[in-house]
Coordinates of C-alpha atoms in Angstrom, one line a residue:
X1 CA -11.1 24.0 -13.9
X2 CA -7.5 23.6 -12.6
X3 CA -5.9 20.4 -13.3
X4 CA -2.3 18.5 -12.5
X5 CA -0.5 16.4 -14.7
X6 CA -0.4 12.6 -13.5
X7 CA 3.4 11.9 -12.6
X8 CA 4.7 8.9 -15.0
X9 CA 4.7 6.4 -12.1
X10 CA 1.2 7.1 -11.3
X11 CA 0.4 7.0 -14.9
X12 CA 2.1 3.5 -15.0
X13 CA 0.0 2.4 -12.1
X14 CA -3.3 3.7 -13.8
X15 CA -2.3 1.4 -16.9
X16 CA -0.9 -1.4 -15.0
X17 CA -4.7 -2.4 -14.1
X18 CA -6.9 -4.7 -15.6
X19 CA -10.2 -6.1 -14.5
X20 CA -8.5 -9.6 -13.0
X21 CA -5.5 -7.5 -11.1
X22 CA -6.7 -4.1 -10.1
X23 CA -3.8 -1.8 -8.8
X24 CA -5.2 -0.2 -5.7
X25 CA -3.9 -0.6 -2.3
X26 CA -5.9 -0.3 1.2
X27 CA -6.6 -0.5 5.1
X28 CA -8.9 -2.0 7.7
X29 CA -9.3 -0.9 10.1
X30 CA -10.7 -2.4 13.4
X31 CA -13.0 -0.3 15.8
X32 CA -14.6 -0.9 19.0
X33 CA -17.1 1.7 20.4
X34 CA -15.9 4.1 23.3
X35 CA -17.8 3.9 26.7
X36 CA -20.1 7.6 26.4
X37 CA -19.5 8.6 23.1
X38 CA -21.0 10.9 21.6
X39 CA -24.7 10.0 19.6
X40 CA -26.6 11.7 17.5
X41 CA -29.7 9.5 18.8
X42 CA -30.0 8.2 14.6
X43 CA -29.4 4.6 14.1
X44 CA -25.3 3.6 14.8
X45 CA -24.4 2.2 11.5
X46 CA -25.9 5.3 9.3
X47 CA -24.6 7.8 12.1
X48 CA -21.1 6.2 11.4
X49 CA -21.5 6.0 7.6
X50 CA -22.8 9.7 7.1
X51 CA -19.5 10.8 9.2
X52 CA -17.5 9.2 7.2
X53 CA -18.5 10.8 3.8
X54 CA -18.7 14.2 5.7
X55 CA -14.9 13.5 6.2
X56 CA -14.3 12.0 2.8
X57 CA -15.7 14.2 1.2
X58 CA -14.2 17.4 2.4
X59 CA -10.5 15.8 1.0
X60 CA -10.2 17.7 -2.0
X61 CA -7.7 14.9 -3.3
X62 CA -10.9 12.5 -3.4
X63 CA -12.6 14.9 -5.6
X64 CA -10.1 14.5 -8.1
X65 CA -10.8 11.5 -11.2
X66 CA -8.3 10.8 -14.0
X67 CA -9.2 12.6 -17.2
X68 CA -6.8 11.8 -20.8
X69 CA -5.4 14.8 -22.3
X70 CA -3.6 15.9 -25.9
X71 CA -0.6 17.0 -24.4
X72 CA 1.6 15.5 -23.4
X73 CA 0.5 12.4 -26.1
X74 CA -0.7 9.6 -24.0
X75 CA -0.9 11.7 -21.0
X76 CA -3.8 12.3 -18.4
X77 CA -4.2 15.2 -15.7
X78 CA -5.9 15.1 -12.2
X79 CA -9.3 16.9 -12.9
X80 CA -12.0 17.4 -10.2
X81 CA -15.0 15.9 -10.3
X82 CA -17.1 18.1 -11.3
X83 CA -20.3 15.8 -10.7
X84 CA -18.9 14.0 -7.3
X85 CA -21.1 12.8 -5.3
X86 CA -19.6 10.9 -2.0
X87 CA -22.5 8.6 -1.4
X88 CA -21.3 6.3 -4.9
X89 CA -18.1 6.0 -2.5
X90 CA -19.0 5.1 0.9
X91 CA -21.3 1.5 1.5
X92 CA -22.3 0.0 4.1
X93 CA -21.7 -4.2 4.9
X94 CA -23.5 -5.7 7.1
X95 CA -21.6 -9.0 8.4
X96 CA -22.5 -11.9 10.0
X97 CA -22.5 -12.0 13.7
X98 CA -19.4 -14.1 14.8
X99 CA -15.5 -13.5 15.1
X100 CA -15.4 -10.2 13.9
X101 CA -12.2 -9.9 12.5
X102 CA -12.4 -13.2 10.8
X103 CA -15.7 -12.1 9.0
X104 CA -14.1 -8.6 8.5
X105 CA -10.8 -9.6 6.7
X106 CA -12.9 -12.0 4.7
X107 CA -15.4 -9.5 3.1
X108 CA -12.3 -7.3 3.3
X109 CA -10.8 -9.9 0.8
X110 CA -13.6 -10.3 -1.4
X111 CA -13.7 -6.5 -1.8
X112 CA -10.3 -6.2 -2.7
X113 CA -10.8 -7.9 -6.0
X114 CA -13.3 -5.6 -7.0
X115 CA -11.4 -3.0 -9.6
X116 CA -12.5 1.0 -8.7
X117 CA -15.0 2.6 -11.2
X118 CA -12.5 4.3 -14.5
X119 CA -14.9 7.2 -14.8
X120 CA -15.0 8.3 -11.0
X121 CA -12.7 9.5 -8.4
X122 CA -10.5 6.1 -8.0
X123 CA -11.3 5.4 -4.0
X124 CA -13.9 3.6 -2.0
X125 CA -14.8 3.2 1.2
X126 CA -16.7 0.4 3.6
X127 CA -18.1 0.4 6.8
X128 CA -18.1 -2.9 8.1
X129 CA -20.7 -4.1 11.1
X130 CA -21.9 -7.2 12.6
X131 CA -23.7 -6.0 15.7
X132 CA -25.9 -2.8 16.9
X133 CA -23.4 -0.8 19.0
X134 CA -20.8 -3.7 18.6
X135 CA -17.3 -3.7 17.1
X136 CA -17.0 -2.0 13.1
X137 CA -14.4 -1.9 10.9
X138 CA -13.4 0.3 8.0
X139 CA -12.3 -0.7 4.8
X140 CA -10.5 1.8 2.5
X141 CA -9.6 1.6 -1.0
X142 CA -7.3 4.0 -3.1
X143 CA -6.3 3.6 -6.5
X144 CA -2.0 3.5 -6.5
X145 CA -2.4 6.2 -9.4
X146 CA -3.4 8.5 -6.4
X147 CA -0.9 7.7 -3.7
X148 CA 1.7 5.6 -2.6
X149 CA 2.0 4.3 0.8
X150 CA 2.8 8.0 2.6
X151 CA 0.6 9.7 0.6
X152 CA -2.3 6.8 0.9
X153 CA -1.8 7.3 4.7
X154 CA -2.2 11.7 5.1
X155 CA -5.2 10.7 2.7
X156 CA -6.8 8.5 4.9
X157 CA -5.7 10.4 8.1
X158 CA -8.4 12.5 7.3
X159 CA -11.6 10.4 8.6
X160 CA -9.6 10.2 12.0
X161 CA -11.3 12.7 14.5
X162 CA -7.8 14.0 15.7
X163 CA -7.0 14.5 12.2
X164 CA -10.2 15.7 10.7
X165 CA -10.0 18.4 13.7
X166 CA -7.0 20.1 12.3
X167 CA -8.0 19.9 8.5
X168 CA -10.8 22.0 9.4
X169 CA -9.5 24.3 11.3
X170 CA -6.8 24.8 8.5
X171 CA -9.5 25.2 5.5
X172 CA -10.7 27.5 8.1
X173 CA -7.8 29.9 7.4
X174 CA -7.7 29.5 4.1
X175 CA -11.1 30.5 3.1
X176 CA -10.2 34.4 5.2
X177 CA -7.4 34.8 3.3
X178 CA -9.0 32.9 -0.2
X179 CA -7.4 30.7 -2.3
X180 CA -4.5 31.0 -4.6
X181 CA -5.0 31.0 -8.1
X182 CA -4.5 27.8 -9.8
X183 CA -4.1 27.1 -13.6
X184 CA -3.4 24.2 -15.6
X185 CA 0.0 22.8 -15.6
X186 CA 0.1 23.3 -19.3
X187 CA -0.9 27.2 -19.2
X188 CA 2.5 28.3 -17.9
X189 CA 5.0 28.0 -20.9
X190 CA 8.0 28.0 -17.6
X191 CA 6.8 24.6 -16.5
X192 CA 7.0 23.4 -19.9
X193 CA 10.5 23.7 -20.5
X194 CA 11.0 22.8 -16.6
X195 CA 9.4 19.4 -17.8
X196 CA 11.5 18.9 -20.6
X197 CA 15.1 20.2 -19.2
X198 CA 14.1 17.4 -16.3
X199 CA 13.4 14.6 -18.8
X200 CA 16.6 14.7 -20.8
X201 CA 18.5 15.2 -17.4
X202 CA 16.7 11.9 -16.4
X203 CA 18.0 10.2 -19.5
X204 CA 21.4 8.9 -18.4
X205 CA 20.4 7.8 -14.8
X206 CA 17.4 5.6 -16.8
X207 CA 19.8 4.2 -18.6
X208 CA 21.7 2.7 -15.8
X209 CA 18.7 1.8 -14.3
X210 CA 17.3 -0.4 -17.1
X211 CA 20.6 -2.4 -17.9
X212 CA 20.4 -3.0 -13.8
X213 CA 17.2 -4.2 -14.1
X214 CA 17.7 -6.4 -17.4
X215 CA 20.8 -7.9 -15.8
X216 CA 18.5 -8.7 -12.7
X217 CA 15.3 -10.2 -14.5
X218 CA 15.2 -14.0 -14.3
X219 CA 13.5 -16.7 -16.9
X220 CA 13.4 -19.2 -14.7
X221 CA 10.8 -18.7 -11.3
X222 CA 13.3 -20.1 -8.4
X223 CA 11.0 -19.2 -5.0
X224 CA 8.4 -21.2 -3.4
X225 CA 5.9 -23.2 -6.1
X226 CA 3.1 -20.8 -4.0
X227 CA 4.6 -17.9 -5.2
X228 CA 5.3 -19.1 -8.4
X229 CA 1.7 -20.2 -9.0
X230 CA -0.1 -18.8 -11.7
X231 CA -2.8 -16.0 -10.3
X232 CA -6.5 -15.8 -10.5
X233 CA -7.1 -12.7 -9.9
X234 CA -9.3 -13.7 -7.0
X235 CA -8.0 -12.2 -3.4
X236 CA -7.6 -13.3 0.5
X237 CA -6.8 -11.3 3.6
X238 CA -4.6 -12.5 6.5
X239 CA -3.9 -10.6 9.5
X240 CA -0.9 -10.9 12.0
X241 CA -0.2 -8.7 15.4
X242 CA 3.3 -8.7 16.2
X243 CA 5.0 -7.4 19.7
X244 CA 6.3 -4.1 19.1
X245 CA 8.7 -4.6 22.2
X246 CA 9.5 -8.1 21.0
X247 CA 10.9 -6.9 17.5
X248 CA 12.7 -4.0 19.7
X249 CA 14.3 -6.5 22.2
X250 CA 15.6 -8.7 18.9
X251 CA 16.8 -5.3 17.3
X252 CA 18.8 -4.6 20.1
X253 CA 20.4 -7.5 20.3
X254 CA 21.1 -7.9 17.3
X255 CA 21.7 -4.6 15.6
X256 CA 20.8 -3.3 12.1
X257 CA 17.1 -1.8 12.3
X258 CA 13.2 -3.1 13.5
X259 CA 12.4 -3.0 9.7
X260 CA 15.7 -5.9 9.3
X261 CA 14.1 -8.1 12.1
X262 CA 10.6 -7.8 10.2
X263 CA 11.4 -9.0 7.3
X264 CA 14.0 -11.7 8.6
X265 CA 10.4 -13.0 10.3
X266 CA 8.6 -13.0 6.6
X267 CA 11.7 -15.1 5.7
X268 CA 11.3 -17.7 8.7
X269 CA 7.7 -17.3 8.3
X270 CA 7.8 -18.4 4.7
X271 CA 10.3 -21.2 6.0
X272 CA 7.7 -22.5 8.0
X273 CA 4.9 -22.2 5.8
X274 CA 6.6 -23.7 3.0
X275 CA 7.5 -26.7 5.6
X276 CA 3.8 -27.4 6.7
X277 CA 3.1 -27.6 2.7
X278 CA 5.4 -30.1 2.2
X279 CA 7.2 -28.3 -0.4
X280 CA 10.8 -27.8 -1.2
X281 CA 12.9 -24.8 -0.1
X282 CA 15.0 -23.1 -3.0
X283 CA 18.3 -23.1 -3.0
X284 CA 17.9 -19.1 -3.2
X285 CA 15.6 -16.9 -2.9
X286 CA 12.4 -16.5 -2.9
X287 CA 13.2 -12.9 -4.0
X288 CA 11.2 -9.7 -2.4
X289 CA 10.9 -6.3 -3.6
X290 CA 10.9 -4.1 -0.7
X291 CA 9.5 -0.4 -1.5
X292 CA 11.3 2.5 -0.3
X293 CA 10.4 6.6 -0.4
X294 CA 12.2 8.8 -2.4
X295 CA 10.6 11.4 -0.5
X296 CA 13.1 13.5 1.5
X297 CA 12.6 13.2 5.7
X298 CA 10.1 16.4 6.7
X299 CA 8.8 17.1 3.7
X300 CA 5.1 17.0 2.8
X301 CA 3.6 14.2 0.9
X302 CA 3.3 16.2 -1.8
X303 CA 0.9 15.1 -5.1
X304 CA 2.4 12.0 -7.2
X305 CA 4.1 8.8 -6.1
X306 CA 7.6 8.6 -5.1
X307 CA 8.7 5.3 -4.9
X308 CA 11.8 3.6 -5.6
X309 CA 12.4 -0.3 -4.1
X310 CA 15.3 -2.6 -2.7
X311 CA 15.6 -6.7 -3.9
X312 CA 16.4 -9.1 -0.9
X313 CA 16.6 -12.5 -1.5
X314 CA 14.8 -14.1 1.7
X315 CA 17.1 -17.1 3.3
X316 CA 14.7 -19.4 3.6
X317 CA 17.0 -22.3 3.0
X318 CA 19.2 -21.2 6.2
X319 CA 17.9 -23.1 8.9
X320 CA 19.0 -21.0 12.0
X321 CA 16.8 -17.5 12.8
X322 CA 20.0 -15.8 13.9
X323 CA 21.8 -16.6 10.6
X324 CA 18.5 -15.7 8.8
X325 CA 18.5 -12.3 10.3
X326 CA 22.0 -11.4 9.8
X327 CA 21.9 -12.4 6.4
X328 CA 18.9 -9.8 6.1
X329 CA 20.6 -7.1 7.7
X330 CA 23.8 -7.9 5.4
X331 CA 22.1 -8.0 2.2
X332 CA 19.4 -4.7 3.4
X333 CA 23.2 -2.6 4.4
X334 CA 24.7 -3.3 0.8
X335 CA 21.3 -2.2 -1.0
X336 CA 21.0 1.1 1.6
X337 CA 25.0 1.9 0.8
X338 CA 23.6 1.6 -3.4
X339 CA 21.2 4.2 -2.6
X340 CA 17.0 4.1 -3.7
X341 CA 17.8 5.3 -7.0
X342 CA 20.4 2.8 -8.1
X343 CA 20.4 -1.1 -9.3
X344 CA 17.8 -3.4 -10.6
X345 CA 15.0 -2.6 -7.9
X346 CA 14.7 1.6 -8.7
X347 CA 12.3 0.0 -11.4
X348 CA 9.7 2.6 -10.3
X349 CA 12.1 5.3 -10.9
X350 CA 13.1 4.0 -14.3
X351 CA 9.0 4.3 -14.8
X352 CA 9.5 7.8 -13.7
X353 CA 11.3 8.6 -16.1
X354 CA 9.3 7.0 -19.9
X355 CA 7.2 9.1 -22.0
X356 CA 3.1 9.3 -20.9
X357 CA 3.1 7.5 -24.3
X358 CA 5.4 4.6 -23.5
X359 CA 3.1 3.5 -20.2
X360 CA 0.0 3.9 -22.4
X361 CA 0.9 1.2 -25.0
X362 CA 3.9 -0.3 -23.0
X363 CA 1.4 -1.7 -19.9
X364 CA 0.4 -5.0 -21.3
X365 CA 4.5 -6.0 -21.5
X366 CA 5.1 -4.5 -18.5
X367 CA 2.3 -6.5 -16.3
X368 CA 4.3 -9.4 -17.3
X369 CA 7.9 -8.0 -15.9
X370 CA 7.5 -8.3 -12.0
X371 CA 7.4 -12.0 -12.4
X372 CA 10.8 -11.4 -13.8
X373 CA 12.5 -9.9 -10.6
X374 CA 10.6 -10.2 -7.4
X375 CA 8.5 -13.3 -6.1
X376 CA 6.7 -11.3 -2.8
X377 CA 6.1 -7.4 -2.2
X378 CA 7.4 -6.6 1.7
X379 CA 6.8 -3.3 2.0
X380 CA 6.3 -0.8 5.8
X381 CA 3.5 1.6 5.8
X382 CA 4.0 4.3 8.4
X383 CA 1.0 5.6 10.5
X384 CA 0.3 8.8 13.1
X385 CA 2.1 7.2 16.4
X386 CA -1.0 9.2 18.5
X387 CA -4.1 7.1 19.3
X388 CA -6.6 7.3 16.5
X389 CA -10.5 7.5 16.6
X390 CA -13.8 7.6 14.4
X391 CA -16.2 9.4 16.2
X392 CA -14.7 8.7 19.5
X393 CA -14.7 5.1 18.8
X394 CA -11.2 4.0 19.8
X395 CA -8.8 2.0 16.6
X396 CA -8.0 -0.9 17.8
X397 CA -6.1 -2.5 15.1
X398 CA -5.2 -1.3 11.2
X399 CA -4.2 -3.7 8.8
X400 CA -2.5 -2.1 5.3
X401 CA -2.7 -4.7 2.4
X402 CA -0.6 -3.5 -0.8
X403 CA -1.9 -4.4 -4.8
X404 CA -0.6 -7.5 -6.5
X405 CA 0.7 -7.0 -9.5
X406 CA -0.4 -10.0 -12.5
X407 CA 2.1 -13.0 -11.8
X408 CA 2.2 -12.7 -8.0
X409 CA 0.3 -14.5 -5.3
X410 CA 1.4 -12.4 -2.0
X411 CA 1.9 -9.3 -0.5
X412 CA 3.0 -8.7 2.7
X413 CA 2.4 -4.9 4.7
X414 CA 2.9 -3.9 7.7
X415 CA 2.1 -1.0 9.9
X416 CA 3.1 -0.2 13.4
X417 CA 0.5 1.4 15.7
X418 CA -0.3 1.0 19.7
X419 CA 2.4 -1.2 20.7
X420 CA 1.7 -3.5 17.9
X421 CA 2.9 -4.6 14.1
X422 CA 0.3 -5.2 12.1
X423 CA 0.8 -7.1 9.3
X424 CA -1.8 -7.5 6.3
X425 CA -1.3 -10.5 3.8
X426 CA -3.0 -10.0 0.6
X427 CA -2.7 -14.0 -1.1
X428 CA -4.5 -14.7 -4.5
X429 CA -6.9 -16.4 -3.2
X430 CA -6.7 -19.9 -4.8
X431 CA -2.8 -19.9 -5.2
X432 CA -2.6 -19.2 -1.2
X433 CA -5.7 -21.0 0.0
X434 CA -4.2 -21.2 3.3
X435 CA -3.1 -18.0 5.1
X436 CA -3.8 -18.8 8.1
X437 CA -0.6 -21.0 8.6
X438 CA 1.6 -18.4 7.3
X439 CA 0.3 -15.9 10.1
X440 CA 1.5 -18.7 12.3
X441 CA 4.7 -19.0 11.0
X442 CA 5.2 -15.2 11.3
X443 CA 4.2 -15.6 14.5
X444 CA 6.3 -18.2 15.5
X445 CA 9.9 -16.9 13.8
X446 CA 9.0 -14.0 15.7
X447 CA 8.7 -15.9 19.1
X448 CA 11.8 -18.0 18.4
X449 CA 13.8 -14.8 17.4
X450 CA 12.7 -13.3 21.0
X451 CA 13.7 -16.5 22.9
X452 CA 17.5 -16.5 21.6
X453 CA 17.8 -12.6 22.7
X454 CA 18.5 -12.2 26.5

């Protein structure tokens, strides 16, 4: 059986979890049938659902489940499945008939809390339907042990038809010119020293990282009393569209990048929101973590997580957009010119670089650190910029939502695709009670930023 060694981030995310904050990230996605698509004359919802564990279940990465091994100590490998069986992964959810994305994102939320099975491979998936023939969406859940955002989306690429279309025809090829051998990663005695020789080279950079990271962890909570709440462990989904163009058109005339502009609108839209609560803006802060990929540009996903992150504190306390923006882009240039693998928010590549033991025994002191130095994840997912479709029913709209770590009560993702930014606001569910007037502000700081730019 071949196996691969679990990287030390993913390891960290596998024992990050517990039952109240499970450490998986996902999509909905929002369907509506295709005028003279293709039927197979069976019933629409088990039509859908069997084509989506075909597709599923020909992804040899959702075969895979996480298995502990005795070396490393405290490690675990990637192992297939050897009993998988894609129907204990893909469900069907009837909703009730009436605004369908309201009734989607809300079972979306209440499925989001639900922690992926230990012993089996770490996804799930949920086709969502109201109606016969009507709209349906697709929920999809992956474990952050087996991707990060990049990898989570060539994953998931997979139950596209333009996508699926190409994986087969390149399994195709494979199976005429067979397989290559594969062995376990601790059978080759080169790979062994490779993994050591790499540790002790990671040594001094971890170093720097950590005292970066002590110097930036804070004692006292200085965001928005929301975001400072303690969490439940119970979840919400929000959903925003944005106007591609519009964030373009403030880009331009602003400068810096589309990904500056967004999160200058999380800032104004937590403004807002914090206004309509009645609650009193920081002097600084709140702070966000925004993920970056240390994966170079072109190259394949590859197996393992690759994440490093940026801090921002988010001006919420600066009362003009424009100055809210350019603060952003200031603060967003001096953490780019630092470089992903430098200062207090590479504390995924610090993780990168402990012992398999370390995670194992280290995870309940860790859960406790990202209080410490971020109050809001803000992180971009990228998706295929082609039009998408299950089984020629056309996406419509795809919502990414991102894991929240214990201690934190929001996560905001967004993902750009037809003309659109969609944003997906994970909340805990009784700390953020009221999503809907954050998507408003968002809205609305995005509107106002469009107005000031000719």
């Amino acid at each position: 059986m071949s196996s691969e060694l679990l990287a030390p981030l993913d390891l960290a995310f596998w024992h990050l979890e517990s039952d109240g904050h499970p450490m998986h990230l996902g999509a909905l996605a929002l369907f509506a049938p295709a005028e003279g698509a293709p039927r197979t004359g069976g019933p629409f919802d088990e039509e859908v659902r069997e084509l989506l564990a075909q597709r599923a279940s020909a992804i040899r990465r959702l075969r895979m489940r996480v298995q502990d091994v005795l070396v490393p100590v405290g490690g675990a490998v990637w192992a297939v499945d050897k009993d998988f069986d894609v129907q204990r992964h893909v469900h069907h959810v009837r909703l009730p008939v009436g605004d369908f994305r309201a009734e989607a994102a809300a079972v979306a939320g209440e499925l989001m809390e639900r922690p992926l099975a230990r012993g089996l491979p770490p996804w799930e998936m949920y086709l969502l339907t109201a109606e016969p023939d009507g709209p349906f969406a697709v929920l999809v859940k992956l474990h952050h042990a087996l991707a990060d955002g990049m990898r989570a989306v060539a994953i998931g690429a997979g139950i596209f038809d333009e996508i699926a279309g190409a994986l087969n025809h390149g399994r195709s090829r494979a199976a005429r010119t067979g397989p290559a051998p594969e062995r376990p990663w601790f059978s080759d005695p080169a790979r062994l020293i490779g993994f050591a020789r790499d540790r002790i080279d990671d040594f001094g950079r971890a170093v720097g990282v950590s005292a970066s990271v002590v110097r930036a962890s804070r004692f006292d909570p200085r965001g928005l009393p929301a975001l400072t709440a303690g969490s439940s462990g119970t979840r919400r989904l929000g959903t925003v569209i944005l106007d591609l163009e519009d964030v373009r058109s403030v880009r331009r005339e602003t400068g810096g990048t589309a990904n500056d502009v967004l999160l200058a609108v999380v800032a104004g839209g937590l403004r807002r929101w914090a206004h309509l609560r009645g609650e009193q803006l920081p002097a600084s802060g709140p702070r966000a973590l925004v993920p970056v990929s240390r994966r170079r540009p072109g190259s394949p996903p590859g197996s393992g997580n690759k994440l490093s992150a940026y801090l921002l504190e988010l001006p919420v306390a600066e009362p003009d957009p424009r100055l809210r923006l350019a603060a952003v882009r200031t603060a967003m240039d001096r953490n780019k010119a630092a470089g992903p693998s430098r200062g207090p928010g590479a504390l995924a590549v610090l993780a990168d670089q402990l012992p398999p033991l370390a995670h194992r025994f280290g995870a309940p002191f860790a859960q406790g650190a990202a209080r410490m130095l971020f109050d809001v994840l803000v992180t971009s997912v990228p998706l295929p910029r082609s039009a998408l479709s299950v089984g020629g029913r056309p996406l419509q709209e795809i919502y990414p939502m991102a894991p929240l770590p214990r201690g934190q009560a929001l996560a905001v993702a967004l993902s750009t695709y037809g003309g659109n930014v969609h944003v997906g606001l994970v909340a805990d569910g009784k700390a953020v009670p009221d999503l809907d007037l954050l998507a408003q502000g968002l809205r609305d700081e995005l509107a106002e930023l469009r107005q000031l730019a000719p």
